[in-house]
Every structure is written in structure tokens, then in C-alpha cells.
Amino acid sequence: MKSKLILVEGLPGSGKSTTARLIHDILIENGVNAELYMEGNLDHPADYEGVAYFTVEEFESLLARSGGLGNTFQDRVLVKNGRYLLPYMKIKTELGDKFSEDLLAEICQKDIYELPLELNIQVIAESWAGFARKAETENKVYVFECCFIQNPVTVGMVKYGAPVEVSIKYVKKLGDAVKYLDPLLVYVKQEDIEISFRKAVGERPEDWLKGFIHYYTSQGYGAEKGLSGLDGTIEVLKARQQLEYKILEQLTMPVSILDNTKFNLESHRESLRKVIMGENAIEGNMQ
């Protein structure tokens, strides 16, 4: 197939994870060398998950306060364009209790997705560009779940309450970075956001919901609108989807919108097969 990158997007509860896995399965079944990266993958080749950002002075200060972990941090830090990027969650996963919770909390505050928006955009866009240069030389198709639109919109609109144009520009910047990979975007939608999200809530841990509600209503768009609780979170999600539709309209890559309201696995798989293997056009092709 022509595309070297397939992007899967949609709101929480829409079926993104299932969709990404199905796409990967379809590719493998058709003899395509494919690699799948789900949300939260600490080894993501384009996005940053669980990575902290430091200037050289900040990193040296961290080393001085880290005791026996200092050598580990120094060995594992990535230096790019004078920036010190520490994959702290991978280190925490590996070391467990040897990595204190107090130190973890301190480093979390320097997470790349806690950076001021302008700097976050710069760091993330550079990473996507670096990934694209590498992927262009490979005989492989990458499948990414929900980091292309979701992360820019979440940090831009949800976290910082940034103007619509800022989030649109952010995503288009990432699109420009990977354009030579001939990317394809599959957007999974639900007819009723409230029903699908409440369904997802019932399937996930209570701590996940508490964290999600806090993130969506205590800052940025939610705080500006005075929203709270589960109902307020759903209102933010509705606004987020409106923004995501605007983004889809402005992308230059092929976009296919799939209605997954019925959660019919076989029907959804067949629709995906037609899209991925280049057969019939389907609902919502916005190319």
C-alpha cells in the first residue's frame, strides 16, 4: 500500500483502540509489514509519553538532587537541540520503589505536556519530523492511535483554553511533518457522544474517571465555561468534537470518518478493510 502512516482518531469511547488493532490485523493479514502504537506507549516513535523536558541547568540541578538515580538519569537522558529529555516513566516502570514518589512528582511537573503551549508545539513537531525522516526510509506501515489530533487538541483547547485557530495550526504542523509518508486518517465517530462516553465510563476504573473529569473541567476550556462533574466533561467533549471536525476539514491528507455507533465488530472491520486496502469510498471521505 502507498501510505506509511495510518492515524486513528476519535473521542474517548468511540472505539479507537479496537479500530487501531483491527487496522493492524488487516495489514498483517494482507502481508504488510506493520507496527502498531497504542495510546500511552512509552516507546512511541513520534510522540512523547512520560518524558520530561529540562534545560541543561535544570537537568544538572535534578542530578544533584537525585542521589543514586543521578547516574541512571544521565545514562538515559536524550539530548536534542540543547534540550534534555528524560523518559522518566520508563525508568519508573523499570525501577519501581527505587524511584521515589516524591522525585516522580517533581519530575512530572516537567512533562512535555506540561510545558507552555508554544514550547510544547515546537518540541512535539520536531519529534514528528524526526520520526517522518526515519519512517520514509523504511518498508513499514505505522499505525498510531489518537496522538495526532487528540493530543494537540487536549493540550491546546482542554488544558490551555487556546483559540480554535491555535489547535488547528498545531495539527496541520504535524501533518506537514509527515506528509511524505502519505498518511491516511481514520476518524471513529459516535452519533451520541454522551451515550458512548457514559458507556466507556462504566467499563473503566473509577480513578480514571476522576482524573479525566479533573483534567477536562479544572483548567482551560472547562474552567472558562464554569463546567464541572461528568455532565461538564461531556460538554467539553462535545466542544472538542466540533473542533476536531473543523481540523478534519482542513487537512490535506485523505480522511475517512467511520460511524461506529452500533459497535458491530464485523461490519466495522469490513468498512476498515475497504478503506485500508483502497476499495470503495465510504461515508465522510473528506479528501
XYZ file of C-alpha atoms in Angstrom:
287
model
C 0.000 0.000 0.000
C 1.056 3.598 -0.582
C 0.624 5.036 2.920
C 3.338 4.502 5.516
C 1.286 6.019 8.333
C -2.308 5.385 9.400
C -3.701 7.661 12.100
C -6.724 6.663 14.189
C -8.646 9.418 15.957
C -11.958 9.983 17.765
C -13.357 10.788 21.178
C -12.943 8.530 24.237
C -15.427 5.680 23.989
C -15.708 5.823 20.214
C -13.801 2.594 19.653
C -10.385 3.975 18.690
C -8.403 1.220 20.371
C -10.396 -1.546 18.723
C -10.155 0.255 15.384
C -6.374 0.634 15.593
C -5.947 -3.062 16.415
C -8.264 -4.086 13.583
C -6.314 -1.957 11.109
C -3.068 -3.546 12.245
C -4.592 -7.016 11.902
C -5.873 -6.248 8.391
C -2.457 -5.046 7.294
C -0.688 -8.113 8.693
C -3.245 -10.436 7.084
C -2.502 -8.813 3.735
C 1.240 -9.279 4.054
C 2.054 -5.701 5.025
C 4.892 -5.065 7.465
C 3.019 -3.020 10.072
C 3.760 -1.681 13.544
C 1.058 -0.570 15.988
C 1.463 2.102 18.665
C -1.422 2.493 21.084
C -2.171 5.437 23.348
C 0.238 5.542 26.267
C 3.051 3.580 24.591
C 6.260 4.710 26.292
C 8.275 3.819 23.181
C 6.241 5.902 20.771
C 8.437 6.894 17.803
C 6.811 10.284 17.118
C 5.025 11.482 20.237
C 6.365 11.785 23.781
C 4.721 9.769 26.548
C 6.069 10.058 30.082
C 9.011 12.222 29.013
C 10.169 15.304 30.926
C 11.837 18.396 29.465
C 14.796 20.159 31.097
C 17.233 22.864 30.156
C 20.856 21.968 30.825
C 20.806 23.981 34.056
C 17.573 22.324 35.219
C 18.912 18.867 34.419
C 22.151 19.468 36.297
C 20.111 20.632 39.283
C 17.981 17.467 39.066
C 21.094 15.286 39.028
C 22.398 16.997 42.137
C 19.157 16.183 43.991
C 18.651 12.649 42.680
C 21.170 10.739 44.783
C 21.843 7.276 43.407
C 19.467 7.809 40.490
C 21.633 10.569 39.057
C 23.785 8.160 37.065
C 20.698 6.421 35.688
C 19.185 9.730 34.592
C 22.450 10.778 32.987
C 22.678 7.500 31.081
C 19.074 7.601 29.864
C 18.536 11.271 29.020
C 18.166 12.226 25.348
C 19.755 15.479 24.261
C 18.083 17.118 21.250
C 18.720 20.682 20.131
C 20.080 21.553 23.567
C 17.019 20.107 25.281
C 17.329 17.349 27.866
C 14.515 14.827 27.505
C 14.186 12.272 30.276
C 11.961 9.181 29.756
C 11.037 9.175 33.413
C 8.046 6.842 33.214
C 10.088 4.110 31.544
C 12.677 4.492 34.277
C 9.999 4.413 36.982
C 8.452 1.288 35.454
C 11.815 -0.434 35.464
C 12.978 0.660 38.928
C 9.703 0.588 40.853
C 10.161 1.597 44.508
C 13.780 2.593 43.895
C 12.331 5.651 42.147
C 10.690 7.632 44.964
C 7.185 9.031 44.570
C 8.356 12.474 45.689
C 11.000 12.603 42.977
C 8.496 11.284 40.444
C 6.005 14.012 41.353
C 8.694 16.644 40.913
C 9.739 15.349 37.506
C 6.114 15.004 36.353
C 5.801 18.767 36.593
C 8.385 18.979 33.796
C 6.495 16.613 31.499
C 6.494 17.761 27.881
C 2.704 18.056 28.019
C 3.033 20.410 30.985
C 5.188 22.834 29.006
C 3.837 26.218 27.890
C 1.839 25.606 24.724
C 4.203 27.294 22.286
C 7.174 25.285 23.530
C 5.139 22.078 23.595
C 4.213 22.582 19.942
C 7.833 23.163 18.989
C 9.157 20.090 20.805
C 6.394 17.766 19.575
C 6.592 18.976 15.963
C 10.353 18.399 15.905
C 9.820 14.860 17.147
C 7.221 14.109 14.453
C 9.547 15.489 11.797
C 12.376 13.277 13.043
C 10.099 10.234 13.009
C 8.999 11.014 9.438
C 12.571 11.217 8.173
C 13.292 7.766 9.584
C 9.991 6.184 8.542
C 10.347 7.423 4.978
C 13.330 5.109 4.502
C 11.612 2.039 5.965
C 9.471 -0.633 4.354
C 6.855 -0.438 7.069
C 3.409 0.979 7.809
C 2.934 2.615 11.207
C -0.472 2.696 12.888
C -0.880 5.383 15.565
C -3.834 5.569 17.922
C -5.021 9.068 18.905
C -1.874 11.183 19.240
C -2.135 13.204 16.027
C -5.327 15.183 16.789
C -6.213 14.189 20.347
C -3.005 15.344 21.991
C -2.775 18.770 20.298
C -6.461 19.453 20.974
C -6.233 18.212 24.547
C -3.241 20.358 25.415
C -4.389 23.325 23.326
C -8.119 23.575 23.983
C -8.700 21.465 27.091
C -5.601 22.386 29.081
C -4.872 25.938 27.978
C -8.177 27.100 26.502
C -6.303 28.172 23.368
C -8.196 29.711 20.447
C -9.533 27.273 17.861
C -7.031 28.500 15.285
C -4.095 27.539 17.514
C -5.138 23.889 17.774
C -5.877 23.727 14.056
C -2.454 25.158 13.252
C -0.813 22.703 15.680
C -2.330 19.651 13.977
C -1.607 20.990 10.489
C 2.021 21.450 11.536
C 2.214 17.768 12.459
C 0.502 16.901 9.179
C 3.123 18.848 7.262
C 5.852 16.971 9.132
C 4.597 13.567 7.943
C 3.198 14.467 4.512
C 5.843 12.462 2.636
C 4.591 9.316 4.396
C 1.275 9.695 2.501
C -0.690 9.459 5.766
C -4.276 8.256 5.981
C -6.529 9.305 8.853
C -9.430 7.196 10.107
C -11.798 9.092 12.400
C -14.153 6.982 14.501
C -17.383 8.725 15.448
C -20.437 8.057 17.586
C -23.860 9.545 16.910
C -24.419 10.361 20.594
C -21.301 11.445 22.474
C -22.985 11.283 25.867
C -24.175 7.693 25.444
C -20.820 6.438 24.151
C -18.811 8.231 26.839
C -21.065 7.045 29.661
C -20.649 3.525 28.268
C -16.868 3.969 28.391
C -17.108 5.279 31.951
C -18.887 2.097 33.017
C -16.063 -0.010 31.573
C -13.134 1.855 33.120
C -11.752 2.261 36.656
C -13.180 4.961 38.910
C -9.745 6.571 39.285
C -9.571 7.013 35.504
C -12.887 8.874 35.537
C -11.862 11.123 38.425
C -8.632 12.062 36.677
C -10.402 12.610 33.372
C -13.076 14.874 34.877
C -10.452 16.866 36.758
C -8.357 17.393 33.636
C -11.332 18.379 31.495
C -13.082 20.739 33.895
C -10.459 22.270 36.207
C -8.458 24.125 33.560
C -8.608 25.648 30.113
C -11.908 25.431 28.257
C -13.819 23.695 31.056
C -12.765 26.195 33.717
C -13.509 29.158 31.435
C -17.028 27.830 30.824
C -17.599 27.034 34.521
C -18.162 23.332 33.794
C -17.885 20.574 36.379
C -18.538 16.911 37.017
C -19.421 14.267 34.472
C -22.022 16.455 32.752
C -19.488 19.257 32.383
C -16.910 16.846 30.999
C -19.378 15.690 28.347
C -19.933 19.320 27.316
C -16.182 19.750 26.861
C -16.100 16.577 24.769
C -18.860 17.922 22.546
C -16.890 21.125 22.010
C -13.779 19.085 21.375
C -15.525 17.097 18.656
C -16.683 20.276 16.934
C -13.083 21.455 16.872
C -11.857 18.095 15.600
C -14.350 18.215 12.720
C -13.000 21.634 11.775
C -9.493 20.189 11.792
C -10.535 17.273 9.583
C -11.948 19.704 7.020
C -8.600 21.484 6.728
C -6.258 18.519 6.478
C -4.691 17.773 3.115
C -4.379 14.026 3.776
C -7.163 11.520 2.983
C -9.680 11.321 5.840
C -12.344 8.653 6.323
C -14.994 9.064 9.007
C -16.474 5.795 10.213
C -19.684 5.642 12.222
C -19.138 3.075 14.977
C -22.364 3.798 16.873
C -23.610 0.203 16.674
C -20.281 -1.302 17.807
C -20.784 -4.064 15.216
C -17.306 -5.560 15.079
C -17.639 -7.457 11.797
C -19.284 -4.553 9.985
C -16.672 -2.154 11.324
C -13.869 -4.476 10.277
C -15.245 -4.731 6.746
C -15.536 -0.948 6.455
C -11.943 -0.624 7.627
C -10.741 -3.254 5.189
C -12.270 -1.306 2.301
C -10.642 1.911 3.457
C -7.224 0.487 4.250
C -6.922 -1.716 1.180
C -8.127 1.067 -1.107
C -11.511 -0.285 -2.138
C -14.848 1.528 -2.063
C -15.083 5.084 -0.750
C -17.087 5.318 2.449
C -19.080 7.857 4.405
C -17.284 11.042 5.264
C -14.292 10.851 2.940
C -13.078 14.455 3.182
C -10.082 14.320 0.870
